[in-house]
Amino acid sequence: MQITVKLFATLAGHLPAGAKDNAAALEVDEDATPAAIIARLNLPREKCHLVLVNGVYVVPSQLDQHRLKPGDALAMWPPVAGG
């Protein structure tokens, strides 16, 4: 099945070749989870601070259980600092 992965800030460098506007289409297994995509893209899991599927926050404890569906958009941001 195909999903869209969107990576922002320092995570964007992990997108596959051909990515455009911080997004890339990925062919993934039917039982794919956000954690599986994090591993596939060699992202440091601790740097994937904010994870959204179709705009809905996925709590860190659910990254291994949340099953992605065809057409889902998985977006991730690293921790943000500022003041």
mmCIF file of N, CA and C in Angstrom:
data_model
loop_
_atom_site.group_PDB
_atom_site.id
_atom_site.type_symbol
_atom_site.label_atom_id
_atom_site.label_comp_id
_atom_site.label_asym_id
_atom_site.label_seq_id
_atom_site.Cartn_x
_atom_site.Cartn_y
_atom_site.Cartn_z
ATOM 1 N N MET A 1 0.846 -1.178 0.000
ATOM 2 C CA MET A 1 0.000 0.000 0.000
ATOM 3 C C MET A 1 0.885 1.232 0.000
ATOM 4 N N GLN A 2 0.308 2.355 -0.374
ATOM 5 C CA GLN A 2 1.081 3.584 -0.450
ATOM 6 C C GLN A 2 0.613 4.575 0.616
ATOM 7 N N ILE A 3 1.598 5.227 1.255
ATOM 8 C CA ILE A 3 1.337 6.304 2.194
ATOM 9 C C ILE A 3 2.211 7.492 1.796
ATOM 10 N N THR A 4 1.949 8.634 2.411
ATOM 11 C CA THR A 4 2.797 9.804 2.241
ATOM 12 C C THR A 4 3.507 10.063 3.560
ATOM 13 N N VAL A 5 4.813 10.258 3.492
ATOM 14 C CA VAL A 5 5.603 10.587 4.675
ATOM 15 C C VAL A 5 6.062 12.027 4.531
ATOM 16 N N LYS A 6 5.852 12.802 5.588
ATOM 17 C CA LYS A 6 6.275 14.198 5.617
ATOM 18 C C LYS A 6 7.210 14.375 6.809
ATOM 19 N N LEU A 7 8.422 14.830 6.547
ATOM 20 C CA LEU A 7 9.404 15.048 7.607
ATOM 21 C C LEU A 7 9.812 16.507 7.611
ATOM 22 N N PHE A 8 9.930 17.075 8.802
ATOM 23 C CA PHE A 8 10.192 18.497 8.931
ATOM 24 C C PHE A 8 11.454 18.771 9.745
ATOM 25 N N ALA A 9 11.978 19.979 9.544
ATOM 26 C CA ALA A 9 13.180 20.468 10.242
ATOM 27 C C ALA A 9 14.334 19.487 10.016
ATOM 28 N N THR A 10 15.026 19.110 11.066
ATOM 29 C CA THR A 10 16.224 18.278 10.922
ATOM 30 C C THR A 10 15.923 16.863 10.446
ATOM 31 N N LEU A 11 14.676 16.436 10.489
ATOM 32 C CA LEU A 11 14.322 15.089 10.022
ATOM 33 C C LEU A 11 14.233 15.013 8.497
ATOM 34 N N ALA A 12 14.046 16.134 7.844
ATOM 35 C CA ALA A 12 13.819 16.160 6.393
ATOM 36 C C ALA A 12 14.948 15.512 5.600
ATOM 37 N N GLY A 13 16.156 15.542 6.113
ATOM 38 C CA GLY A 13 17.286 14.931 5.421
ATOM 39 C C GLY A 13 17.189 13.418 5.301
ATOM 40 N N HIS A 14 16.253 12.810 6.010
ATOM 41 C CA HIS A 14 16.072 11.359 5.950
ATOM 42 C C HIS A 14 15.064 10.926 4.883
ATOM 43 N N LEU A 15 14.463 11.889 4.203
ATOM 44 C CA LEU A 15 13.507 11.529 3.148
ATOM 45 C C LEU A 15 14.229 10.856 1.986
ATOM 46 N N PRO A 16 13.567 9.914 1.318
ATOM 47 C CA PRO A 16 14.196 9.256 0.171
ATOM 48 C C PRO A 16 14.397 10.220 -0.998
ATOM 49 N N ALA A 17 15.272 9.842 -1.899
ATOM 50 C CA ALA A 17 15.523 10.634 -3.104
ATOM 51 C C ALA A 17 14.207 10.871 -3.837
ATOM 52 N N GLY A 18 14.079 12.045 -4.393
ATOM 53 C CA GLY A 18 12.872 12.380 -5.138
ATOM 54 C C GLY A 18 11.798 13.044 -4.298
ATOM 55 N N ALA A 19 12.048 13.193 -3.012
ATOM 56 C CA ALA A 19 11.070 13.856 -2.146
ATOM 57 C C ALA A 19 10.925 15.312 -2.567
ATOM 58 N N LYS A 20 9.718 15.822 -2.420
ATOM 59 C CA LYS A 20 9.453 17.208 -2.803
ATOM 60 C C LYS A 20 8.597 17.857 -1.728
ATOM 61 N N ASP A 21 8.942 19.081 -1.369
ATOM 62 C CA ASP A 21 8.181 19.831 -0.367
ATOM 63 C C ASP A 21 8.056 19.057 0.950
ATOM 64 N N ASN A 22 9.173 18.466 1.378
ATOM 65 C CA ASN A 22 9.251 17.720 2.640
ATOM 66 C C ASN A 22 8.375 16.470 2.672
ATOM 67 N N ALA A 23 7.977 15.945 1.518
ATOM 68 C CA ALA A 23 7.096 14.787 1.476
ATOM 69 C C ALA A 23 7.552 13.791 0.423
ATOM 70 N N ALA A 24 7.238 12.518 0.684
ATOM 71 C CA ALA A 24 7.541 11.459 -0.271
ATOM 72 C C ALA A 24 6.475 10.372 -0.170
ATOM 73 N N ALA A 25 6.132 9.806 -1.300
ATOM 74 C CA ALA A 25 5.228 8.652 -1.321
ATOM 75 C C ALA A 25 6.067 7.412 -1.052
ATOM 76 N N LEU A 26 5.563 6.532 -0.188
ATOM 77 C CA LEU A 26 6.265 5.289 0.143
ATOM 78 C C LEU A 26 5.341 4.108 -0.034
ATOM 79 N N GLU A 27 5.873 3.043 -0.595
ATOM 80 C CA GLU A 27 5.180 1.759 -0.636
ATOM 81 C C GLU A 27 5.564 1.040 0.644
ATOM 82 N N VAL A 28 4.565 0.643 1.431
ATOM 83 C CA VAL A 28 4.817 -0.006 2.718
ATOM 84 C C VAL A 28 3.986 -1.276 2.843
ATOM 85 N N ASP A 29 4.366 -2.118 3.799
ATOM 86 C CA ASP A 29 3.615 -3.345 4.069
ATOM 87 C C ASP A 29 2.231 -3.017 4.616
ATOM 88 N N GLU A 30 1.313 -3.930 4.448
ATOM 89 C CA GLU A 30 -0.062 -3.736 4.909
ATOM 90 C C GLU A 30 -0.147 -3.550 6.423
ATOM 91 N N ASP A 31 0.807 -4.099 7.172
ATOM 92 C CA ASP A 31 0.770 -3.989 8.636
ATOM 93 C C ASP A 31 1.736 -2.918 9.161
ATOM 94 N N ALA A 32 2.109 -1.964 8.316
ATOM 95 C CA ALA A 32 3.073 -0.931 8.690
ATOM 96 C C ALA A 32 2.540 -0.055 9.827
ATOM 97 N N THR A 33 3.464 0.367 10.676
ATOM 98 C CA THR A 33 3.172 1.268 11.785
ATOM 99 C C THR A 33 4.111 2.475 11.683
ATOM 100 N N PRO A 34 3.825 3.553 12.403
ATOM 101 C CA PRO A 34 4.782 4.661 12.416
ATOM 102 C C PRO A 34 6.173 4.215 12.859
ATOM 103 N N ALA A 35 6.257 3.332 13.833
ATOM 104 C CA ALA A 35 7.561 2.845 14.300
ATOM 105 C C ALA A 35 8.314 2.129 13.182
ATOM 106 N N ALA A 36 7.606 1.360 12.358
ATOM 107 C CA ALA A 36 8.249 0.659 11.247
ATOM 108 C C ALA A 36 8.795 1.642 10.217
ATOM 109 N N ILE A 37 8.074 2.726 9.988
ATOM 110 C CA ILE A 37 8.532 3.737 9.031
ATOM 111 C C ILE A 37 9.731 4.495 9.606
ATOM 112 N N ILE A 38 9.690 4.791 10.890
ATOM 113 C CA ILE A 38 10.828 5.437 11.558
ATOM 114 C C ILE A 38 12.079 4.588 11.376
ATOM 115 N N ALA A 39 11.958 3.288 11.599
ATOM 116 C CA ALA A 39 13.103 2.375 11.445
ATOM 117 C C ALA A 39 13.541 2.301 9.980
ATOM 118 N N ARG A 40 12.588 2.188 9.081
ATOM 119 C CA ARG A 40 12.915 2.076 7.647
ATOM 120 C C ARG A 40 13.699 3.278 7.141
ATOM 121 N N LEU A 41 13.363 4.464 7.630
ATOM 122 C CA LEU A 41 14.032 5.687 7.186
ATOM 123 C C LEU A 41 15.275 6.014 8.016
ATOM 124 N N ASN A 42 15.637 5.112 8.932
ATOM 125 C CA ASN A 42 16.805 5.310 9.807
ATOM 126 C C ASN A 42 16.721 6.602 10.605
ATOM 127 N N LEU A 43 15.524 6.906 11.058
ATOM 128 C CA LEU A 43 15.318 8.086 11.893
ATOM 129 C C LEU A 43 15.619 7.739 13.347
ATOM 130 N N PRO A 44 16.306 8.595 14.069
ATOM 131 C CA PRO A 44 16.474 8.363 15.504
ATOM 132 C C PRO A 44 15.110 8.515 16.183
ATOM 133 N N ARG A 45 14.610 7.449 16.767
ATOM 134 C CA ARG A 45 13.256 7.467 17.329
ATOM 135 C C ARG A 45 13.072 8.594 18.345
ATOM 136 N N GLU A 46 14.104 8.880 19.131
ATOM 137 C CA GLU A 46 13.985 9.927 20.136
ATOM 138 C C GLU A 46 13.876 11.318 19.506
ATOM 139 N N LYS A 47 14.221 11.424 18.232
ATOM 140 C CA LYS A 47 14.109 12.703 17.522
ATOM 141 C C LYS A 47 12.746 12.884 16.861
ATOM 142 N N CYS A 48 11.925 11.843 16.853
ATOM 143 C CA CYS A 48 10.574 11.923 16.284
ATOM 144 C C CYS A 48 9.609 12.292 17.406
ATOM 145 N N HIS A 49 9.636 13.560 17.761
ATOM 146 C CA HIS A 49 8.930 14.045 18.940
ATOM 147 C C HIS A 49 7.425 14.183 18.719
ATOM 148 N N LEU A 50 7.053 14.721 17.587
ATOM 149 C CA LEU A 50 5.641 14.924 17.262
ATOM 150 C C LEU A 50 5.316 14.082 16.034
ATOM 151 N N VAL A 51 4.423 13.117 16.214
ATOM 152 C CA VAL A 51 4.046 12.209 15.129
ATOM 153 C C VAL A 51 2.532 12.332 14.924
ATOM 154 N N LEU A 52 2.158 12.640 13.683
ATOM 155 C CA LEU A 52 0.744 12.768 13.335
ATOM 156 C C LEU A 52 0.407 11.825 12.185
ATOM 157 N N VAL A 53 -0.763 11.215 12.246
ATOM 158 C CA VAL A 53 -1.298 10.445 11.123
ATOM 159 C C VAL A 53 -2.583 11.138 10.714
ATOM 160 N N ASN A 54 -2.585 11.646 9.501
ATOM 161 C CA ASN A 54 -3.732 12.400 8.981
ATOM 162 C C ASN A 54 -4.113 13.542 9.919
ATOM 163 N N GLY A 55 -3.086 14.187 10.498
ATOM 164 C CA GLY A 55 -3.318 15.334 11.363
ATOM 165 C C GLY A 55 -3.685 15.003 12.796
ATOM 166 N N VAL A 56 -3.714 13.728 13.145
ATOM 167 C CA VAL A 56 -4.078 13.308 14.499
ATOM 168 C C VAL A 56 -2.833 12.808 15.219
ATOM 169 N N TYR A 57 -2.570 13.349 16.410
ATOM 170 C CA TYR A 57 -1.404 13.001 17.209
ATOM 171 C C TYR A 57 -1.421 11.527 17.604
ATOM 172 N N VAL A 58 -0.266 10.875 17.436
ATOM 173 C CA VAL A 58 -0.086 9.488 17.877
ATOM 174 C C VAL A 58 0.860 9.533 19.077
ATOM 175 N N VAL A 59 0.377 9.104 20.230
ATOM 176 C CA VAL A 59 1.212 9.130 21.436
ATOM 177 C C VAL A 59 2.365 8.144 21.271
ATOM 178 N N PRO A 60 3.527 8.457 21.848
ATOM 179 C CA PRO A 60 4.698 7.596 21.674
ATOM 180 C C PRO A 60 4.452 6.122 22.013
ATOM 181 N N SER A 61 3.634 5.854 23.004
ATOM 182 C CA SER A 61 3.370 4.462 23.392
ATOM 183 C C SER A 61 2.580 3.695 22.327
ATOM 184 N N GLN A 62 2.010 4.404 21.349
ATOM 185 C CA GLN A 62 1.207 3.760 20.302
ATOM 186 C C GLN A 62 1.920 3.664 18.955
ATOM 187 N N LEU A 63 3.165 4.129 18.874
ATOM 188 C CA LEU A 63 3.879 4.118 17.591
ATOM 189 C C LEU A 63 4.057 2.717 17.029
ATOM 190 N N ASP A 64 4.152 1.714 17.896
ATOM 191 C CA ASP A 64 4.309 0.324 17.440
ATOM 192 C C ASP A 64 2.971 -0.359 17.160
ATOM 193 N N GLN A 65 1.877 0.203 17.663
ATOM 194 C CA GLN A 65 0.574 -0.444 17.516
ATOM 195 C C GLN A 65 -0.325 0.198 16.461
ATOM 196 N N HIS A 66 -0.149 1.478 16.216
ATOM 197 C CA HIS A 66 -1.041 2.190 15.284
ATOM 198 C C HIS A 66 -0.800 1.688 13.855
ATOM 199 N N ARG A 67 -1.776 1.036 13.272
ATOM 200 C CA ARG A 67 -1.655 0.513 11.910
ATOM 201 C C ARG A 67 -2.002 1.596 10.898
ATOM 202 N N LEU A 68 -1.118 1.763 9.942
ATOM 203 C CA LEU A 68 -1.362 2.729 8.877
ATOM 204 C C LEU A 68 -2.294 2.119 7.835
ATOM 205 N N LYS A 69 -3.028 2.987 7.146
ATOM 206 C CA LYS A 69 -3.965 2.555 6.116
ATOM 207 C C LYS A 69 -3.550 3.152 4.776
ATOM 208 N N PRO A 70 -3.971 2.553 3.676
ATOM 209 C CA PRO A 70 -3.640 3.120 2.368
ATOM 210 C C PRO A 70 -4.051 4.588 2.282
ATOM 211 N N GLY A 71 -3.130 5.412 1.771
ATOM 212 C CA GLY A 71 -3.406 6.821 1.593
ATOM 213 C C GLY A 71 -3.133 7.691 2.806
ATOM 214 N N ASP A 72 -2.756 7.076 3.939
ATOM 215 C CA ASP A 72 -2.466 7.868 5.139
ATOM 216 C C ASP A 72 -1.301 8.815 4.897
ATOM 217 N N ALA A 73 -1.324 9.934 5.632
ATOM 218 C CA ALA A 73 -0.211 10.887 5.644
ATOM 219 C C ALA A 73 0.410 10.833 7.028
ATOM 220 N N LEU A 74 1.665 10.437 7.085
ATOM 221 C CA LEU A 74 2.434 10.353 8.329
ATOM 222 C C LEU A 74 3.395 11.525 8.368
ATOM 223 N N ALA A 75 3.230 12.403 9.358
ATOM 224 C CA ALA A 75 4.079 13.596 9.474
ATOM 225 C C ALA A 75 4.824 13.558 10.801
ATOM 226 N N MET A 76 6.106 13.961 10.770
ATOM 227 C CA MET A 76 6.918 13.938 11.988
ATOM 228 C C MET A 76 7.791 15.168 12.101
ATOM 229 N N TRP A 77 7.932 15.639 13.344
ATOM 230 C CA TRP A 77 8.777 16.785 13.682
ATOM 231 C C TRP A 77 9.709 16.404 14.823
ATOM 232 N N PRO A 78 10.899 16.993 14.847
ATOM 233 C CA PRO A 78 11.795 16.793 15.986
ATOM 234 C C PRO A 78 11.370 17.702 17.144
ATOM 235 N N PRO A 79 11.993 17.537 18.309
ATOM 236 C CA PRO A 79 11.700 18.473 19.409
ATOM 237 C C PRO A 79 12.050 19.895 18.981
ATOM 238 N N VAL A 80 11.294 20.851 19.468
ATOM 239 C CA VAL A 80 11.519 22.247 19.127
ATOM 240 C C VAL A 80 11.886 23.003 20.402
ATOM 241 N N ALA A 81 12.907 23.822 20.309
ATOM 242 C CA ALA A 81 13.307 24.637 21.460
ATOM 243 C C ALA A 81 13.138 26.102 21.106
ATOM 244 N N GLY A 82 12.960 26.880 22.079
ATOM 245 C CA GLY A 82 12.829 28.302 21.839
ATOM 246 C C GLY A 82 12.346 28.993 23.092
ATOM 247 N N GLY A 83 12.148 30.254 22.950
ATOM 248 C CA GLY A 83 11.690 30.937 24.146
ATOM 249 C C GLY A 83 11.292 32.354 23.878
#
